[in-house]
Short mmCIF file of C-alpha atoms and ligand atoms in Angstrom, two decimals:
data_model
loop_
_atom_site.label_atom_id
_atom_site.label_comp_id
_atom_site.label_asym_id
_atom_site.label_seq_id
_atom_site.Cartn_x
_atom_site.Cartn_y
_atom_site.Cartn_z
CA MET A 1 54.03 -38.87 33.46
CA SER A 2 51.80 -37.66 36.39
CA ILE A 3 54.45 -37.55 39.13
CA GLN A 4 58.77 -38.60 38.34
CA ALA A 5 60.74 -39.33 40.89
CA GLN A 6 64.57 -39.36 40.60
CA HIS A 7 66.74 -40.77 42.27
CA LEU A 8 65.17 -38.56 45.25
CA THR A 9 66.86 -37.88 48.64
CA LYS A 10 66.40 -36.23 52.08
CA LEU A 11 68.28 -36.43 55.01
CA TYR A 12 66.82 -35.06 58.45
CA GLY A 13 70.30 -34.12 59.62
CA GLU A 14 72.99 -37.15 59.59
CA GLN A 15 69.79 -39.17 60.07
CA ARG A 16 69.09 -40.51 55.97
CA ALA A 17 64.65 -40.54 55.34
CA VAL A 18 64.98 -41.38 51.64
CA HIS A 19 67.31 -42.65 49.88
CA ASP A 20 67.01 -42.70 46.00
CA VAL A 21 63.98 -42.60 45.10
CA SER A 22 62.42 -43.29 41.97
CA PHE A 23 59.94 -43.93 40.80
CA ALA A 24 57.33 -42.93 37.28
CA ILE A 25 53.65 -42.46 38.00
CA GLY A 26 51.12 -42.21 34.66
CA ALA A 27 47.31 -40.49 34.25
CA GLY A 28 45.09 -42.32 35.82
CA GLU A 29 47.05 -44.88 37.75
CA ILE A 30 46.19 -45.11 41.52
CA VAL A 31 48.91 -45.84 43.12
CA GLY A 32 49.35 -47.45 46.98
CA PHE A 33 52.71 -46.19 48.54
CA LEU A 34 52.84 -49.07 51.14
CA GLY A 35 55.92 -49.54 54.13
CA PRO A 36 55.89 -50.07 57.78
CA ASN A 37 56.45 -46.78 60.21
CA GLY A 38 58.99 -44.24 59.57
CA ALA A 39 59.78 -46.02 56.48
CA GLY A 40 59.22 -42.25 54.67
CA LYS A 41 56.19 -41.67 52.49
CA SER A 42 55.40 -39.38 54.53
CA THR A 43 58.93 -37.67 53.47
CA THR A 44 58.55 -38.71 50.39
CA MET A 45 55.11 -37.25 50.03
CA LYS A 46 55.87 -33.77 50.98
CA ILE A 47 58.55 -33.97 48.60
CA LEU A 48 56.36 -34.37 45.97
CA THR A 49 53.77 -31.25 46.77
CA GLY A 50 56.55 -29.32 47.71
CA PHE A 51 56.50 -28.84 51.16
CA ILE A 52 59.73 -29.35 51.55
CA PRO A 53 63.32 -29.72 49.65
CA GLN A 54 64.42 -33.30 48.64
CA THR A 55 68.67 -33.09 49.42
CA GLU A 56 69.28 -35.12 45.80
CA GLY A 57 67.56 -35.84 42.91
CA LYS A 58 64.72 -34.17 41.54
CA ALA A 59 61.07 -34.42 41.00
CA SER A 60 57.99 -33.34 38.70
CA VAL A 61 54.56 -33.41 38.49
CA CYS A 62 52.67 -33.04 35.79
CA GLY A 63 55.08 -31.84 34.41
CA PHE A 64 56.83 -29.66 36.04
CA ASP A 65 59.41 -29.50 38.72
CA VAL A 66 58.35 -29.42 42.15
CA GLU A 67 60.82 -27.38 43.39
CA LYS A 68 61.45 -24.59 40.92
CA GLU A 69 56.97 -24.49 39.05
CA SER A 70 56.50 -25.19 42.92
CA LEU A 71 53.30 -22.41 42.58
CA ASP A 72 52.16 -24.75 39.46
CA VAL A 73 52.95 -27.69 41.02
CA ARG A 74 49.92 -26.89 43.98
CA ARG A 75 47.70 -25.41 41.39
CA HIS A 76 48.42 -28.89 39.51
CA ILE A 77 48.05 -31.57 43.10
CA GLY A 78 45.59 -31.95 45.83
CA TYR A 79 47.07 -32.85 48.67
CA LEU A 80 45.49 -34.95 51.85
CA PRO A 81 48.38 -34.30 54.71
CA GLU A 82 48.86 -37.42 57.74
CA HIS A 83 46.56 -36.28 60.38
CA ASN A 84 44.12 -33.84 58.41
CA PRO A 85 44.80 -30.63 59.70
CA LEU A 86 41.34 -29.16 59.33
CA TYR A 87 39.91 -25.25 61.89
CA LEU A 88 37.63 -27.73 63.76
CA ASP A 89 35.93 -24.31 64.75
CA MET A 90 34.94 -23.59 60.62
CA TYR A 91 31.54 -24.29 59.56
CA VAL A 92 32.41 -27.74 56.58
CA GLY A 93 31.02 -25.47 54.12
CA GLU A 94 32.41 -22.28 55.42
CA TYR A 95 35.93 -23.91 55.45
CA LEU A 96 35.79 -24.36 51.92
CA ASP A 97 34.61 -21.50 50.98
CA PHE A 98 38.30 -20.46 53.09
CA VAL A 99 40.04 -22.67 51.44
CA GLY A 100 38.89 -22.18 48.21
CA ARG A 101 39.79 -18.39 48.43
CA LEU A 102 43.25 -19.77 48.67
CA PHE A 103 43.14 -20.68 45.10
CA GLY A 104 41.49 -18.24 44.55
CA LEU A 105 39.11 -20.00 42.73
CA ARG A 106 36.79 -18.33 40.10
CA ASN A 107 33.46 -20.95 40.91
CA ARG A 108 33.71 -21.77 44.22
CA ASP A 109 30.06 -22.00 45.09
CA ALA A 110 29.65 -24.41 41.97
CA ARG A 111 32.39 -26.42 42.80
CA ILE A 112 32.51 -27.06 46.40
CA ARG A 113 28.33 -28.16 45.58
CA ARG A 114 29.44 -30.67 43.51
CA MET A 115 32.37 -31.52 46.19
CA VAL A 116 29.97 -31.47 48.75
CA GLU A 117 28.07 -33.74 46.68
CA ARG A 118 30.13 -36.03 45.48
CA THR A 119 31.75 -36.82 49.16
CA GLY A 120 28.77 -37.15 50.20
CA LEU A 121 29.11 -34.34 53.31
CA GLY A 122 25.41 -32.73 52.86
CA PRO A 123 24.12 -33.68 55.39
CA GLU A 124 26.40 -32.60 57.58
CA GLN A 125 27.84 -29.24 55.97
CA HIS A 126 26.06 -26.93 58.50
CA LYS A 127 28.42 -28.72 60.97
CA THR A 128 31.14 -27.64 62.18
CA ILE A 129 35.05 -29.68 62.20
CA ARG A 130 34.34 -30.57 65.77
CA ASN A 131 31.36 -32.14 65.84
CA LEU A 132 32.15 -34.78 62.93
CA SER A 133 33.20 -38.33 63.41
CA LYS A 134 36.78 -39.09 61.85
CA GLY A 135 35.07 -41.23 58.73
CA TYR A 136 33.11 -37.27 58.27
CA ARG A 137 36.14 -34.47 58.28
CA GLN A 138 37.88 -37.59 56.03
CA ARG A 139 35.41 -36.49 53.55
CA VAL A 140 35.84 -32.73 54.10
CA GLY A 141 39.58 -33.68 53.77
CA LEU A 142 39.44 -35.28 50.16
CA ALA A 143 37.10 -32.66 49.44
CA GLN A 144 39.34 -30.11 50.37
CA ALA A 145 42.70 -31.42 48.14
CA MET A 146 40.01 -31.95 44.80
CA LEU A 147 38.53 -27.62 45.62
CA ASN A 148 40.60 -27.15 42.64
CA ASP A 149 39.85 -29.90 39.97
CA PRO A 150 43.55 -31.88 40.89
CA ASP A 151 44.85 -34.25 38.33
CA VAL A 152 46.25 -35.16 40.83
CA LEU A 153 45.91 -37.03 44.77
CA ILE A 154 48.45 -37.43 46.27
CA LEU A 155 46.94 -39.01 49.88
CA ASP A 156 49.25 -40.27 53.37
CA GLU A 157 47.50 -42.68 54.98
CA PRO A 158 43.15 -41.41 53.74
CA THR A 159 42.41 -44.28 56.18
CA SER A 160 44.18 -44.72 58.96
CA GLY A 161 42.15 -44.48 62.59
CA LEU A 162 38.49 -45.29 60.46
CA ASP A 163 35.99 -47.91 61.72
CA PRO A 164 35.49 -50.64 58.82
CA ASN A 165 32.04 -49.11 57.58
CA GLN A 166 34.08 -45.66 56.93
CA LEU A 167 37.04 -47.78 56.22
CA ALA A 168 35.01 -49.44 53.29
CA ASP A 169 32.91 -46.03 51.75
CA ILE A 170 36.58 -43.21 52.06
CA ARG A 171 38.03 -46.91 50.40
CA GLU A 172 34.74 -47.26 47.54
CA LEU A 173 34.58 -42.51 48.04
CA ILE A 174 39.04 -43.30 46.28
CA ARG A 175 38.66 -45.24 44.01
CA ASP A 176 36.47 -43.08 42.68
CA LEU A 177 38.00 -40.38 42.79
CA GLY A 178 41.08 -42.43 41.05
CA ARG A 179 38.16 -43.10 37.30
CA GLU A 180 39.69 -39.15 36.84
CA LYS A 181 42.83 -39.00 38.67
CA THR A 182 46.22 -39.91 38.90
CA VAL A 183 46.08 -40.99 42.51
CA LEU A 184 49.36 -41.95 45.86
CA LEU A 185 47.72 -42.87 48.71
CA SER A 186 50.53 -44.03 51.33
CA THR A 187 48.95 -46.62 53.68
CA HIS A 188 51.03 -49.20 55.92
CA ILE A 189 48.31 -52.11 55.83
CA MET A 190 48.79 -53.92 52.55
CA GLN A 191 44.96 -55.13 52.42
CA GLU A 192 44.15 -52.14 51.47
CA VAL A 193 46.80 -51.77 48.86
CA GLN A 194 44.45 -54.85 47.26
CA ALA A 195 41.17 -53.05 47.72
CA ILE A 196 42.01 -49.89 45.93
CA CYS A 197 45.92 -50.06 44.11
CA ASP A 198 46.77 -51.25 40.33
CA ARG A 199 50.04 -50.41 41.58
CA VAL A 200 52.15 -50.45 44.19
CA LEU A 201 55.48 -48.99 45.52
CA ILE A 202 56.53 -50.83 48.90
CA ILE A 203 59.29 -48.28 50.74
CA ASN A 204 61.45 -49.87 53.53
CA LYS A 205 63.69 -47.46 55.53
CA GLY A 206 63.98 -44.56 53.06
CA VAL A 207 64.64 -47.67 50.02
CA LEU A 208 62.16 -48.72 47.69
CA VAL A 209 61.86 -51.81 47.30
CA ALA A 210 59.60 -52.65 45.46
CA ASP A 211 57.56 -51.21 42.13
CA ASP A 212 55.18 -53.79 40.82
CA LYS A 213 51.30 -54.35 40.10
CA THR A 214 49.03 -55.55 42.89
CA GLU A 215 47.77 -58.34 41.22
CA HIS A 216 51.85 -59.90 40.00
CA LEU A 217 52.62 -58.97 43.55
CA GLY A 218 49.44 -61.13 44.55
CA SER A 219 49.56 -64.15 42.03
CA ALA A 220 53.71 -64.12 43.04
CA ALA A 221 51.63 -64.73 46.69
CA GLU A 222 49.57 -67.36 45.25
CA GLY A 223 52.49 -69.50 44.29
CA ARG A 224 54.62 -69.02 47.30
CA ILE A 225 55.27 -71.09 50.43
CA ALA A 226 57.33 -70.98 52.74
CA LEU A 227 59.08 -74.94 54.33
CA THR A 228 60.88 -75.04 57.46
CA VAL A 229 63.05 -78.24 57.34
CA SER A 230 65.07 -79.49 59.89
CA PHE A 231 68.26 -81.77 59.59
CA LYS A 232 70.24 -83.71 62.71
CA GLU A 233 73.90 -82.30 61.28
CA GLU A 234 74.70 -79.16 59.92
CA LEU A 235 74.75 -77.63 56.38
CA ASP A 236 76.22 -74.58 54.57
CA PRO A 237 73.00 -72.91 53.28
CA ALA A 238 74.21 -72.08 50.13
CA GLY A 239 73.44 -76.13 49.05
CA LEU A 240 69.57 -75.12 50.15
CA LYS A 241 69.62 -71.61 48.16
CA ARG A 242 70.60 -73.66 44.76
CA LEU A 243 67.90 -76.10 44.61
CA PRO A 244 65.27 -74.50 41.82
CA GLY A 245 62.43 -73.15 42.88
CA VAL A 246 63.90 -72.08 46.27
CA LEU A 247 64.32 -67.86 46.93
CA HIS A 248 65.09 -67.46 50.53
CA VAL A 249 67.10 -69.13 52.69
CA GLN A 250 66.80 -68.22 56.79
CA SER A 251 67.97 -70.13 59.88
CA GLN A 252 65.86 -70.87 62.62
CA GLY A 253 68.67 -71.83 64.93
CA ASN A 254 68.58 -75.65 65.58
CA ARG A 255 69.90 -76.57 62.50
CA ARG A 256 66.17 -75.48 61.16
CA TRP A 257 65.63 -73.30 57.95
CA ARG A 258 63.21 -71.91 57.15
CA LEU A 259 62.42 -71.86 52.75
CA ASP A 260 60.82 -69.28 50.99
CA ILE A 261 59.75 -70.90 47.64
CA ASP A 262 57.98 -71.24 44.89
CA GLU A 263 56.23 -74.06 44.07
CA ASN A 264 55.23 -74.33 40.86
CA ALA A 265 58.95 -73.55 39.63
CA VAL A 266 59.80 -76.94 42.12
CA THR A 267 56.35 -79.00 40.52
CA ALA A 268 58.51 -78.09 37.04
CA THR A 269 61.27 -79.52 37.74
CA GLY A 270 58.78 -82.68 38.38
CA THR A 271 58.52 -83.36 42.55
CA SER A 272 57.17 -81.81 44.79
CA PRO A 273 58.98 -79.10 47.62
CA GLU A 274 59.19 -81.85 49.63
CA GLU A 275 60.21 -85.23 47.72
CA MET A 276 63.00 -82.35 46.32
CA LEU A 277 64.26 -81.66 50.05
CA PHE A 278 64.28 -85.80 50.95
CA ARG A 279 66.10 -86.23 47.97
CA PHE A 280 68.66 -83.54 48.82
CA ALA A 281 69.21 -85.14 52.93
CA VAL A 282 69.74 -88.74 50.81
CA GLU A 283 72.09 -86.69 48.11
CA GLN A 284 74.61 -85.11 50.82
CA GLN A 285 74.34 -88.02 53.40
CA LEU A 286 72.11 -85.94 55.88
CA THR A 287 69.45 -87.43 58.21
CA LEU A 288 65.44 -84.96 56.86
CA LEU A 289 64.82 -84.70 60.79
CA GLY A 290 61.18 -82.89 59.18
CA SER A 291 59.62 -81.06 57.57
CA GLU A 292 57.12 -78.58 57.59
CA LYS A 293 54.57 -75.80 54.98
CA GLU A 294 52.99 -73.29 55.22
CA LYS A 295 50.60 -71.02 52.73
CA ARG A 296 52.32 -67.65 52.28
CA ASN A 297 49.43 -63.87 51.25
CA LEU A 298 50.81 -61.04 50.58
CA GLU A 299 51.63 -60.25 53.56
CA ASP A 300 54.20 -62.74 54.22
CA ILE A 301 55.83 -60.86 51.13
CA PHE A 302 55.48 -57.31 53.05
CA ARG A 303 57.28 -58.12 56.06
CA GLN A 304 60.68 -60.35 53.85
CA LEU A 305 60.36 -57.29 51.43
CA THR A 306 60.58 -54.58 55.06
CA GLN A 307 62.02 -57.39 57.12
CA THR A 308 64.56 -58.55 55.26
CA ALA A 309 65.53 -55.92 52.06
CA ASP A 310 69.30 -55.71 52.13
CA PRO A 311 69.45 -51.37 51.52
CA ALA A 312 71.11 -51.62 48.05
CA ALA A 313 69.23 -54.41 45.95
CA PRO A 314 67.38 -53.17 43.53
CA PRO A 315 63.17 -52.66 43.61
CA THR A 316 61.85 -56.22 42.83
CA GLY A 317 59.38 -55.82 39.77
CA GLN A 318 59.20 -53.79 36.82
CA GLN A 319 56.47 -52.26 34.32
CA ASP A 320 54.67 -53.12 31.87
P1 ADP B 1 56.50 -42.65 56.99
O1 ADP B 1 55.32 -41.92 56.68
O2 ADP B 1 56.54 -43.96 56.15
O3 ADP B 1 56.06 -43.52 58.79
P2 ADP B 1 58.45 -41.00 57.42
O4 ADP B 1 58.79 -40.19 56.40
O5 ADP B 1 57.58 -39.31 58.63
O6 ADP B 1 57.78 -41.99 57.67
O7 ADP B 1 59.68 -40.98 58.57
C1 ADP B 1 60.84 -40.71 57.83
C2 ADP B 1 61.67 -41.05 59.01
O8 ADP B 1 62.40 -39.76 58.51
C3 ADP B 1 61.77 -41.84 59.91
O9 ADP B 1 62.36 -42.45 61.33
C4 ADP B 1 61.17 -39.75 60.85
O10 ADP B 1 61.82 -40.58 62.47
C5 ADP B 1 62.07 -39.17 60.16
N1 ADP B 1 61.94 -37.67 60.13
C6 ADP B 1 60.35 -37.02 59.37
N2 ADP B 1 60.42 -36.06 59.52
C7 ADP B 1 61.48 -35.96 60.66
C8 ADP B 1 61.98 -34.45 60.91
N3 ADP B 1 60.71 -33.17 61.27
N4 ADP B 1 62.67 -34.59 60.98
C9 ADP B 1 63.86 -35.11 61.71
N5 ADP B 1 63.71 -36.71 61.04
C10 ADP B 1 62.04 -36.54 60.10
#
């Protein structure tokens, strides 16, 4: 395994930023680490890179323990921290040379040339970093992270603050880097994960709520609908929850209910979701006043997992 986290917990004083997080990432995977702001993504990444210690649990990178073998971990890892801290007064080449010296790279000049070429920094390499656009600064950050030819890249929000053109370029670059490296990248944008990643880990309030292939989450979203139904009478939602294909029931007040439904599971029973609800109303002697159907997408699934997830619940999905 390239990256392994076992029951990681991090407390900042009283505040629990990461709670019992476990996952394993194999060589060559590009994994998206997705979650709302404050979910615990940066904290987990800082633990994996050996920048801060965990409070409980264990983590390893390329077989090295992040706490006990931190130097070995750093030799195998490239890290682009959030906000990409750079020395603005340095020239691009000068900065990369400085980083290369810190790593004690023997073939420094050749590596720098290779990384400048790989990240498309050629035309900008004689500028000071202060004079670079945000997109080119990110390229410098990526070149820095790749300089010692690490097996694992940990990228904390690598595309935040980029304009759409820069975003497309950096995504392309990360996809390209991911052909040779294991990549864990954090983001709070679902489309980013769809565009780049094979697999997605979703974290919410420090708890891992999903770990699945991106395509699985995508196909899960395809068959999902939300049906908002209103009845004349009060009812016990347990009856709605028992209907085939109903995944989640939420009260909207005023005897209106929003049902998340796996449409395929309903049609497999030979009926449509609307007809199923109509029959339910008849059987329960309720008056169905109306129903409204909407298709759900990956963005909805992300919202559902990060707004309503029970922090004690195990993650959804599984690994092959
Ligand atoms: P994310 O990267 O998903 O936005 P973080 O890992 O940065 O989330 O933060 C997780 C939680 O931990 C947040 O509530 C944040 O306020 C808190 N936190 C992060 N760093 C510190 C710190 N150094 N001291 C105290 N609390 C922190």
